[in-house]
PDB file of C-alpha atoms and ligand atoms in Angstrom:
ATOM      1  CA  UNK A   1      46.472 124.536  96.183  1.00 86.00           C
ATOM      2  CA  UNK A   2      45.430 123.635  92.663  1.00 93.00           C
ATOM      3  CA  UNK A   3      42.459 121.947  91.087  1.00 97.00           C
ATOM      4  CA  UNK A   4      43.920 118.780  89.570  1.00 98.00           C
ATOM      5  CA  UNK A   5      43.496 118.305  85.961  1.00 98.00           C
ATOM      6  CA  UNK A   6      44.312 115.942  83.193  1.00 98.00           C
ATOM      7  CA  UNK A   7      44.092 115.759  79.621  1.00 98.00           C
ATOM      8  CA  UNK A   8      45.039 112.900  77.144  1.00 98.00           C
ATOM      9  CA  UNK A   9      45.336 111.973  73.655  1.00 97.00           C
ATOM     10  CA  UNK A  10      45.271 109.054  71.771  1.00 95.00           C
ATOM     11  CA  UNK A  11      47.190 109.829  68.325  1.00 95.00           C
ATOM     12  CA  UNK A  12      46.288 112.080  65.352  1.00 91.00           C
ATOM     13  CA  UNK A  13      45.738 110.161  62.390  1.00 77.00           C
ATOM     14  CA  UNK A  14      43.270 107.507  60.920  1.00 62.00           C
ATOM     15  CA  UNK A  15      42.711 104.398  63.143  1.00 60.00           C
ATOM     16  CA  UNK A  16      39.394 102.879  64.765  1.00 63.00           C
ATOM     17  CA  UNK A  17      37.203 104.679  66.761  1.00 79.00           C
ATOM     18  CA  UNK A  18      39.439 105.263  70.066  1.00 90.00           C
ATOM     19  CA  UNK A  19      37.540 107.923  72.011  1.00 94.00           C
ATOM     20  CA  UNK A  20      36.231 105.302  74.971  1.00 95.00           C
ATOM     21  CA  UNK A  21      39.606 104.059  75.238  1.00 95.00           C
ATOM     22  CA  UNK A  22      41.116 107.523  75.884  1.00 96.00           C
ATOM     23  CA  UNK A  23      38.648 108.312  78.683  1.00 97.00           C
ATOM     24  CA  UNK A  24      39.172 105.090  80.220  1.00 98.00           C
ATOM     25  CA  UNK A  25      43.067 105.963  80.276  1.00 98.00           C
ATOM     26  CA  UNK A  26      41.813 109.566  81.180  1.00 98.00           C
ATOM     27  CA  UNK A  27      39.711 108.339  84.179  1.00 98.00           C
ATOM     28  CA  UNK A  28      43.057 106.145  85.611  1.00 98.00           C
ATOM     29  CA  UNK A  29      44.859 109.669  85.470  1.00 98.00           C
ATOM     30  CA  UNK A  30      41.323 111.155  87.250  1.00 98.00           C
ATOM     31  CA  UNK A  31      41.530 108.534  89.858  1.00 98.00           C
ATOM     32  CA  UNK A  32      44.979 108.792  91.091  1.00 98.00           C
ATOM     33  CA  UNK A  33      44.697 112.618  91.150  1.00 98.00           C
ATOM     34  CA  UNK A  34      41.262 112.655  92.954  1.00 98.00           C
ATOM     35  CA  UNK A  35      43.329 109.983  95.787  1.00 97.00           C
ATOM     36  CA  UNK A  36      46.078 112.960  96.510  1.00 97.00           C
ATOM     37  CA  UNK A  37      48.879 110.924  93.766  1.00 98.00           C
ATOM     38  CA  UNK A  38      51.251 112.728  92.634  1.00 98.00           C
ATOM     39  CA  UNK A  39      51.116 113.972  88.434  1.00 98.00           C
ATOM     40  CA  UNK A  40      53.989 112.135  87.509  1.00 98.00           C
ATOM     41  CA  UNK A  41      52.092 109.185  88.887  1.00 98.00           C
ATOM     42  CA  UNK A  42      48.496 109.891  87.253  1.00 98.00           C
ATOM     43  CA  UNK A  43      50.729 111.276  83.440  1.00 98.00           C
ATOM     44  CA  UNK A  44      52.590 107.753  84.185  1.00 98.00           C
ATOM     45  CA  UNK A  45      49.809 105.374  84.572  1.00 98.00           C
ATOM     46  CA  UNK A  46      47.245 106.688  82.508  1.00 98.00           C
ATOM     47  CA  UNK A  47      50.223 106.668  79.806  1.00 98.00           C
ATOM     48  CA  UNK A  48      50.704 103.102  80.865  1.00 98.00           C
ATOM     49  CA  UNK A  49      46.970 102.334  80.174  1.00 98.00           C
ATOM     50  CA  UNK A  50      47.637 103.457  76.469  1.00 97.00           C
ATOM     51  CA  UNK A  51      50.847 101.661  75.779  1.00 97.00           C
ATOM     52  CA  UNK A  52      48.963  98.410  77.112  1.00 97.00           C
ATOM     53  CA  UNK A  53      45.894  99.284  74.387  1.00 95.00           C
ATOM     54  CA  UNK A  54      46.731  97.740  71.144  1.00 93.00           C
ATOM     55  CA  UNK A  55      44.746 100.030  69.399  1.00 91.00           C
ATOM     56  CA  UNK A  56      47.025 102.688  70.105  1.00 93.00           C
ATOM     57  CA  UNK A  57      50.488 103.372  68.199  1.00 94.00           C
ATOM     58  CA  UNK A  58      52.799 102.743  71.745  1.00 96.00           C
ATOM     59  CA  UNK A  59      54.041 100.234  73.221  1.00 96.00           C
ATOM     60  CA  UNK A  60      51.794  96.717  72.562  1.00 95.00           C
ATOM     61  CA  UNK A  61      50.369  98.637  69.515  1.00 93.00           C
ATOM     62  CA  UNK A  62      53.164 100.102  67.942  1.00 95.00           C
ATOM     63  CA  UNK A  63      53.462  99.942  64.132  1.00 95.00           C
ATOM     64  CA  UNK A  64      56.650  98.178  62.515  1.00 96.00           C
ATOM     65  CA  UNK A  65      59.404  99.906  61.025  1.00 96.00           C
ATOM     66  CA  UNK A  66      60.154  99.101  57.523  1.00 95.00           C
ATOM     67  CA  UNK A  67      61.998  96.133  58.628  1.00 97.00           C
ATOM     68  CA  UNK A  68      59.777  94.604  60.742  1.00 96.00           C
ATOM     69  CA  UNK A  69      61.087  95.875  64.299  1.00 97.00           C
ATOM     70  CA  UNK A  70      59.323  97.258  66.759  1.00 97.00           C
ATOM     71  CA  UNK A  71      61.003 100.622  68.160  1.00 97.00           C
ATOM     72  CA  UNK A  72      59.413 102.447  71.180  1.00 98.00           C
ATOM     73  CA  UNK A  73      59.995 106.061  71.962  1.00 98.00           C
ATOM     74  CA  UNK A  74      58.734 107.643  75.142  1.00 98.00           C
ATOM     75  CA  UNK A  75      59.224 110.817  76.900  1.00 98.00           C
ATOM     76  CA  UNK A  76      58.370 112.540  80.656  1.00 98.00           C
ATOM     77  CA  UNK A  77      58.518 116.150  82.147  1.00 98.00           C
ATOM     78  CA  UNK A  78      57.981 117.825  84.814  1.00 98.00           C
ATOM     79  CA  UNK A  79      56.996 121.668  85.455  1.00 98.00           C
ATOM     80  CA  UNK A  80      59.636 121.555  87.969  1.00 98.00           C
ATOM     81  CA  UNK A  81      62.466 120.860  85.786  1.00 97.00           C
ATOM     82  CA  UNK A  82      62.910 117.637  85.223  1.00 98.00           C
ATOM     83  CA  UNK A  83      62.928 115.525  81.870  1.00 98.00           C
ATOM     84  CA  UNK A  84      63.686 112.219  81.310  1.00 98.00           C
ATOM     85  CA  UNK A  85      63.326 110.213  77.435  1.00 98.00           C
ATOM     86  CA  UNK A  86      64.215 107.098  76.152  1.00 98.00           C
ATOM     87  CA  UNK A  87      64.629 106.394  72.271  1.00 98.00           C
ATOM     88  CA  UNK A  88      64.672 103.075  70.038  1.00 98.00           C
ATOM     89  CA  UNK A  89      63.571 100.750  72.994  1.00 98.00           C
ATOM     90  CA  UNK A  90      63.014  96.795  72.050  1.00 97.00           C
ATOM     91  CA  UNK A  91      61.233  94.327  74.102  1.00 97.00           C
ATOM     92  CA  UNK A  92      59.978  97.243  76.646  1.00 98.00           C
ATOM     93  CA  UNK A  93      55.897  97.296  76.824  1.00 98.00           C
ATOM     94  CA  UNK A  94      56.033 100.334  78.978  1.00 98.00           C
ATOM     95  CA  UNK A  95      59.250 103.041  77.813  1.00 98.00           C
ATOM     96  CA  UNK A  96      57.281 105.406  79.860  1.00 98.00           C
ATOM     97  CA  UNK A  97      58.365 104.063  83.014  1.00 98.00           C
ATOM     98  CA  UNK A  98      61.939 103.774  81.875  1.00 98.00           C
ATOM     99  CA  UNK A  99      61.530 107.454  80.593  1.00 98.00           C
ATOM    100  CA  UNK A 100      59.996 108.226  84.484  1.00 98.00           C
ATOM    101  CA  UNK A 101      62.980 106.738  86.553  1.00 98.00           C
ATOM    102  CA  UNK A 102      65.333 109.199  84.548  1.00 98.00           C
ATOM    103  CA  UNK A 103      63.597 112.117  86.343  1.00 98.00           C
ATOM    104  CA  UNK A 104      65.868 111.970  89.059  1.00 96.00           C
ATOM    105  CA  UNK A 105      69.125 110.859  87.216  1.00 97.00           C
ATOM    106  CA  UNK A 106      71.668 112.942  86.442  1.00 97.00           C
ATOM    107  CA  UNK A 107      71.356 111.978  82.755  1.00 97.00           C
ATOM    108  CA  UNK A 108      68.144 113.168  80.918  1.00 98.00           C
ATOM    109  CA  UNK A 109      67.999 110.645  78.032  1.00 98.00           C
ATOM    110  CA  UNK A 110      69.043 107.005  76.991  1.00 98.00           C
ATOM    111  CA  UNK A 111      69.059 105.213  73.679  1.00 98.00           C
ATOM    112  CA  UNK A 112      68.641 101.629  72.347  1.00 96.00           C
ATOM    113  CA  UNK A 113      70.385  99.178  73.526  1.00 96.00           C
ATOM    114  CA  UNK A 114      72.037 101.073  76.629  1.00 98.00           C
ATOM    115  CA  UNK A 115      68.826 101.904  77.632  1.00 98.00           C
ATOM    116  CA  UNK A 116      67.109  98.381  77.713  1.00 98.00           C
ATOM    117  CA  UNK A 117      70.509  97.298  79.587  1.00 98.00           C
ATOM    118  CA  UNK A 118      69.712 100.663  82.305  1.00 98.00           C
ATOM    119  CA  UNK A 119      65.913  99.259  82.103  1.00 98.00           C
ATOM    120  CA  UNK A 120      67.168  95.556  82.973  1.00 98.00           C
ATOM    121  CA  UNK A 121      69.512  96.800  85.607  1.00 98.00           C
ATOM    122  CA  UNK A 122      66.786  98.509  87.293  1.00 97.00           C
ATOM    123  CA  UNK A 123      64.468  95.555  87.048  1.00 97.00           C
ATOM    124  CA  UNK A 124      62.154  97.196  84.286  1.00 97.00           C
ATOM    125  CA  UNK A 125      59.450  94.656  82.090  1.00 97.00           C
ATOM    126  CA  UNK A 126      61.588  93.269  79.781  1.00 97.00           C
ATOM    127  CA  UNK A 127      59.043  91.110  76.881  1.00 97.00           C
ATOM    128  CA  UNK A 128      58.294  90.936  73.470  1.00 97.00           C
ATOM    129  CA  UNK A 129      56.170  93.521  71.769  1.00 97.00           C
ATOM    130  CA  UNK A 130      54.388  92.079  69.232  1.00 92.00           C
ATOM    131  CA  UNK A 131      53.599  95.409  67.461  1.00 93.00           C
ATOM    132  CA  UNK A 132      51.294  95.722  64.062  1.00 92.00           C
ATOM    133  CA  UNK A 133      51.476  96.782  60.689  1.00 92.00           C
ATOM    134  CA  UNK A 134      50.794 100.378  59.764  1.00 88.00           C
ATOM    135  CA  UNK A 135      47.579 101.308  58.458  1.00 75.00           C
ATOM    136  CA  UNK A 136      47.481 104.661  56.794  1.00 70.00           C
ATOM    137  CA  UNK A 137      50.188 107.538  57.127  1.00 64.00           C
ATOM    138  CA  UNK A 138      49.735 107.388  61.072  1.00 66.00           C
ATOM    139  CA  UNK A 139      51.563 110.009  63.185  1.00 68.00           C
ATOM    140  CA  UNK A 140      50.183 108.516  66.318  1.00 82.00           C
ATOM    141  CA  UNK A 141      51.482 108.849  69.415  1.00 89.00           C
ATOM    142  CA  UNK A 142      49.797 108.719  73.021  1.00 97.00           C
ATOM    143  CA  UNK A 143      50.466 111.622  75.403  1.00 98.00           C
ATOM    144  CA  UNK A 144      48.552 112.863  78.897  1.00 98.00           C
ATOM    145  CA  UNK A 145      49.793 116.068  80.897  1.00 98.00           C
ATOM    146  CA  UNK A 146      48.499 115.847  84.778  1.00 98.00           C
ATOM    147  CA  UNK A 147      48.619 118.785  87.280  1.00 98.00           C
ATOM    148  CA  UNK A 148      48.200 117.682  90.774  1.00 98.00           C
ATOM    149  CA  UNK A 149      46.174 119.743  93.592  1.00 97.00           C
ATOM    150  CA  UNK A 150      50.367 121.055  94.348  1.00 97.00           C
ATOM    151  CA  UNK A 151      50.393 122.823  91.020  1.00 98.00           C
ATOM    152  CA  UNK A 152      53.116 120.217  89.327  1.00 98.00           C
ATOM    153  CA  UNK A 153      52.646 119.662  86.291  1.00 98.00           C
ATOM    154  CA  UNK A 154      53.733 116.429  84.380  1.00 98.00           C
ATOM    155  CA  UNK A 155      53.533 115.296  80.296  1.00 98.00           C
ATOM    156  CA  UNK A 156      54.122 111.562  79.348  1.00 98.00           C
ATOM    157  CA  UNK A 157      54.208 111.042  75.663  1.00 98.00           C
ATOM    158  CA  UNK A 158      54.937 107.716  73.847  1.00 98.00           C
ATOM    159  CA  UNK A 159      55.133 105.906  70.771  1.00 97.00           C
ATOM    160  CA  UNK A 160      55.942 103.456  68.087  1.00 96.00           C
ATOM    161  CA  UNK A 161      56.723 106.365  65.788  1.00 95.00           C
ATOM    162  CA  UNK A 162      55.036 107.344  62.371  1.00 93.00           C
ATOM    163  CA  UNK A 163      54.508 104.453  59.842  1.00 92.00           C
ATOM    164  CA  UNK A 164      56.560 103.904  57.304  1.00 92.00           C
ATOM    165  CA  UNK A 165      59.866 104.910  58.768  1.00 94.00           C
ATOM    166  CA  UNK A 166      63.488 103.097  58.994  1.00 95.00           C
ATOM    167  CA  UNK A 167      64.808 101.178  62.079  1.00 95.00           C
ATOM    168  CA  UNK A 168      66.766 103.927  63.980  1.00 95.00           C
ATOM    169  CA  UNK A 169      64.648 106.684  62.948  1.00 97.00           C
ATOM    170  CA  UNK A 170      63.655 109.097  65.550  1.00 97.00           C
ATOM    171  CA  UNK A 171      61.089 111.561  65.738  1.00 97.00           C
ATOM    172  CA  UNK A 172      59.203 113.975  67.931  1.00 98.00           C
ATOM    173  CA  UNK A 173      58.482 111.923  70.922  1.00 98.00           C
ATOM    174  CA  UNK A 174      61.743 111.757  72.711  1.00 98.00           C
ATOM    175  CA  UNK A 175      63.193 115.221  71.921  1.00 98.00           C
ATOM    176  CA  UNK A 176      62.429 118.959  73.887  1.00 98.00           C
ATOM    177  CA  UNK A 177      60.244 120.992  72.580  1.00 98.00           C
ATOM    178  CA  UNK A 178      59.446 118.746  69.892  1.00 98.00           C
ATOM    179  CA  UNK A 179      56.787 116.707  71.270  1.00 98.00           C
ATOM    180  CA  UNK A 180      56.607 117.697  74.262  1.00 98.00           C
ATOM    181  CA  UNK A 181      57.325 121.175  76.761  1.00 98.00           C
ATOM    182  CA  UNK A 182      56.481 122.094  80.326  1.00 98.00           C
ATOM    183  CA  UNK A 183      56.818 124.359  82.695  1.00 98.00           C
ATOM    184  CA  UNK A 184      55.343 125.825  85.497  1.00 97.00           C
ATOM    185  CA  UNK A 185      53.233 127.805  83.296  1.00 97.00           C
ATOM    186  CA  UNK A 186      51.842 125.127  81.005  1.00 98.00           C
ATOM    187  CA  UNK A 187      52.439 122.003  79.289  1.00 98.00           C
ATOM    188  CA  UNK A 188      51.916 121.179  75.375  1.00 98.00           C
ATOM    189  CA  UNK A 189      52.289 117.509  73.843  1.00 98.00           C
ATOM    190  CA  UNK A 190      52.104 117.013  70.221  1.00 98.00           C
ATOM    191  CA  UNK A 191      51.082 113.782  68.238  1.00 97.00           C
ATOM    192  CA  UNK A 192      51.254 113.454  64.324  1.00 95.00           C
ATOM    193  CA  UNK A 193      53.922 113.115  61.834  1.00 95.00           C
ATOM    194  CA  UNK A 194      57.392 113.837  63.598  1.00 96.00           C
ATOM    195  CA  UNK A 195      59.727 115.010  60.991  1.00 97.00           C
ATOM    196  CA  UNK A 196      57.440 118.164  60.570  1.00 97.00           C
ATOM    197  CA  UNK A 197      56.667 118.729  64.569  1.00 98.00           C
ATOM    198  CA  UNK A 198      60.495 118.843  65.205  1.00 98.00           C
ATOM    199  CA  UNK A 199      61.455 121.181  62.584  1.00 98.00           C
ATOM    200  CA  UNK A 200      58.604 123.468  63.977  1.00 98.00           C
ATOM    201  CA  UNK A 201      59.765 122.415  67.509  1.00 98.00           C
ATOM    202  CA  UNK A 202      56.096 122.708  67.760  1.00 98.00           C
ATOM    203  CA  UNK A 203      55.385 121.946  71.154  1.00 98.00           C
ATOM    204  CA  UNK A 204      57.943 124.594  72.382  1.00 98.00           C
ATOM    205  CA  UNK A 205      56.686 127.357  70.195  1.00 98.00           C
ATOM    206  CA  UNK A 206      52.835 126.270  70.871  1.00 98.00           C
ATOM    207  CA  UNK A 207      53.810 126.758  74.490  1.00 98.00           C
ATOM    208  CA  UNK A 208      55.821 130.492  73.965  1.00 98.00           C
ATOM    209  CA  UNK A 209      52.751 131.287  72.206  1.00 98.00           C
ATOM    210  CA  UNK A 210      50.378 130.706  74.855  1.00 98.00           C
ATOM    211  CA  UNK A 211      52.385 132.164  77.667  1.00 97.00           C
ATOM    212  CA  UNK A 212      53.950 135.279  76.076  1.00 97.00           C
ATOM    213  CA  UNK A 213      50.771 136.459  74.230  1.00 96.00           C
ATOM    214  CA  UNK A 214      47.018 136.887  75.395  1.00 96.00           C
ATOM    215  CA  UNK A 215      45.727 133.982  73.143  1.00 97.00           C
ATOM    216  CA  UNK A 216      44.157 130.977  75.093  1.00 97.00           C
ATOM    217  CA  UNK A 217      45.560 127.777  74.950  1.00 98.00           C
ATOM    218  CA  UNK A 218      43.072 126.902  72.396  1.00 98.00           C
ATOM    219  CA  UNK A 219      44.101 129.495  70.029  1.00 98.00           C
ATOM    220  CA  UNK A 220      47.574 129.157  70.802  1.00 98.00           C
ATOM    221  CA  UNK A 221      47.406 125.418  69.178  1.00 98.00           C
ATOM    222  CA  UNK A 222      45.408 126.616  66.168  1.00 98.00           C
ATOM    223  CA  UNK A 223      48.083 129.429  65.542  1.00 98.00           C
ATOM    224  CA  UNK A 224      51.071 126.734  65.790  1.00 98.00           C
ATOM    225  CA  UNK A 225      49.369 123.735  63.154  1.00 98.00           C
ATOM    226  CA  UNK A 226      48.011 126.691  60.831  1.00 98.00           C
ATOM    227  CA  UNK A 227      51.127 128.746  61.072  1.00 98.00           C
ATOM    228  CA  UNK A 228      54.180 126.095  61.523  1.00 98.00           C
ATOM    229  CA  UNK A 229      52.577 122.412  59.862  1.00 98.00           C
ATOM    230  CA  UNK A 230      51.870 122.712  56.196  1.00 97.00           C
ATOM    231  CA  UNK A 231      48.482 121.728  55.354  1.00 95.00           C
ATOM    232  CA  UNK A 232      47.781 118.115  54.833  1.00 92.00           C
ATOM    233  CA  UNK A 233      50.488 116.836  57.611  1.00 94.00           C
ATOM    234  CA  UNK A 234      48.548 115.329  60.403  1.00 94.00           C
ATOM    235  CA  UNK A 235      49.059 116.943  63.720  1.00 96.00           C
ATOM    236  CA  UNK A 236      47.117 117.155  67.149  1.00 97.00           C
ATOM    237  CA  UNK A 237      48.345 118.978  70.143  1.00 98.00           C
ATOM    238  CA  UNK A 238      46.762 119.061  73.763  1.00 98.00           C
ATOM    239  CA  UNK A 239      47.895 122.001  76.644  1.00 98.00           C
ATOM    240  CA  UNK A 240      47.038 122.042  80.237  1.00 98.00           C
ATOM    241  CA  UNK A 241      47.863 125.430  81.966  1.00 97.00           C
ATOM    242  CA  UNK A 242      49.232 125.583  85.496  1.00 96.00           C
ATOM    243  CA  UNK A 243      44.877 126.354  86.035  1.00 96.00           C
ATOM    244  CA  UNK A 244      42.172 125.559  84.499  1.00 96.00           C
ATOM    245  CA  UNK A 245      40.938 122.861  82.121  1.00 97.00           C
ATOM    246  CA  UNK A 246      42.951 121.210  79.356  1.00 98.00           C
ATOM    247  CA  UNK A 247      42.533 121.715  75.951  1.00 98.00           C
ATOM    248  CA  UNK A 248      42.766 119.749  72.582  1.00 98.00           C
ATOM    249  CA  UNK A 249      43.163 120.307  68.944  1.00 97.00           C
ATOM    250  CA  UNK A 250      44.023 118.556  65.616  1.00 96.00           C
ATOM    251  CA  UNK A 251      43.865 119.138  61.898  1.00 95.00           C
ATOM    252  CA  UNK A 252      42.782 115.477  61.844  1.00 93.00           C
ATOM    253  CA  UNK A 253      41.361 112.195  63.653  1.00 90.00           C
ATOM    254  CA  UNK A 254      42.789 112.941  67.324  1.00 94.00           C
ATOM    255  CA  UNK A 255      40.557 111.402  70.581  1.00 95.00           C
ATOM    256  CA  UNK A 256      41.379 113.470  73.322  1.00 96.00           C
ATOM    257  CA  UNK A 257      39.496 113.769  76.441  1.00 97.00           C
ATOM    258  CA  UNK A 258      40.144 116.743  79.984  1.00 98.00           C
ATOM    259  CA  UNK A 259      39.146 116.285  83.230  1.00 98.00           C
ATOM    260  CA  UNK A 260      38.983 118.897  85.975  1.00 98.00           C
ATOM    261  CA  UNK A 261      38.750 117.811  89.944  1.00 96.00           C
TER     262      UNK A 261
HETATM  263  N1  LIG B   1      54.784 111.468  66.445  1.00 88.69           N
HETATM  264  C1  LIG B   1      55.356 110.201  66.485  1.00 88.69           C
HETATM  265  C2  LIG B   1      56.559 110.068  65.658  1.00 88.69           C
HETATM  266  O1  LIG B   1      56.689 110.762  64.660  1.00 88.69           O
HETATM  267  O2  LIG B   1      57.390 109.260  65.956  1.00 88.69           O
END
């Protein structure tokens, strides 16, 4: 038995005050966990909660691409072994959920336009995202990593990706290691600007850190944003181990919240 946990973020980057509305999508994670769900089911809906928030960069939120679109990334895994992403999603509020029913696919990963027609063939929320304008550099993204009272571990991540980028651009969110990693030791998910999380596959090396040295979670993040981001590129990471609390840290504006059952 484990002591479920959660921990959640809600972007790194300037943007309006956004604390309250991470603890609210915390507490949905809190809930489900404290009723015996599962946490791919607590990661997944308090994930959910974010996308629907427009003040978060995901889903209803998400900032426009240079030309206007609105392109959703989203990404799931498990500490069992399982990953499933989706990249350049239109008209899907929720990626996450598309991202969740790859778990168990054979295929890890789907992109654009093949993965809105796997969505629609599997009956997935198909509407219009109405999306905003950037404000700022913003790296946001949303991310929560669950463990349930079994020990699994599970990291939903998801975004509209950093402003001011192309249609078709991809960064962190969707890709291993990148900006996200689990296993059954820990879990790491990284929020910020995603060109410079993926070349420092940041996430991955965060979580080597942790597990093959004796620094803590905590110091394990500050090593990987003062050793792998150069300064001034706004990253956040948060960990949850396979015990113990979650932890959180940024070199800028990131709400992030833990709970522990
Ligand atoms: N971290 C979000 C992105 O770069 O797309």
């Amino acid at each position: 038995m484990s002591a479920p946990a959660a921990v959640a973020h809600g972007g790194a980057g300037p943007g309006p005050d956004r604390q309250h509305n991470v603890e609210m999508a915390l507490n949905r994670a809190a809930k489900i966990l404290e009723s015996g769900g599962s946490a791919i089911e607590a990661a997944v809906e308090a994930c959910v909660a974010l996308e629907n928030d427009p003040v978060f960069n995901a889903g209803t939120g998400a900032v426009f691409r240079n030309d206007g679109s609105v392109s959703l990334d989203a990404s799931i895994q498990t500490s069992d072994g399982r990953i499933g992403f989706v990249i350049g999603m239109e008209n899907t509020p929720n990626p996450i959920r598309v991202a969740k029913d790859l778990l168990d696919e054979e295929i890890n990963g789907l992109a654009g336009r093949g993965a809105r027609k796997w969505a629609d063939e599997r009956g997935h929320n198909k509407a219009h995202v109405e999306g905003r304008p950037p404000i700022g550099n913003e790296g946001d993204t949303v991310g929560v990593i669950a463990r349930d009272s079994r020990g699994l571990l599970a990291c939903a991540t998801s975004t509209g990706g950093t402003s001011y980028r192309p249609a078709g651009r991809v960064g962190d969110v969707p890709l291993p290691g990148s900006g996200f990693w689990a296993d059954e030791h820990a879990s790491i998910a990284a929020t910020g600007v995603g060109e410079a999380i993926t070349t420092a596959l940041l996430s991955y090396r965060v979580h080597d850190r942790f597990t093959g040295s004796s620094l803590d979670m905590l110091a394990s993040m500050e090593w990987g944003i003062s050793e792998l981001i150069e300064p001034g590129v706004s990253v956040g990471l948060i960990g949850l181990g396979h015990e113990g609390e979650g932890a959180g840290f940024s070199n800028t504006d990131m709400p992030w919240a833990a709970w522990l059952g």
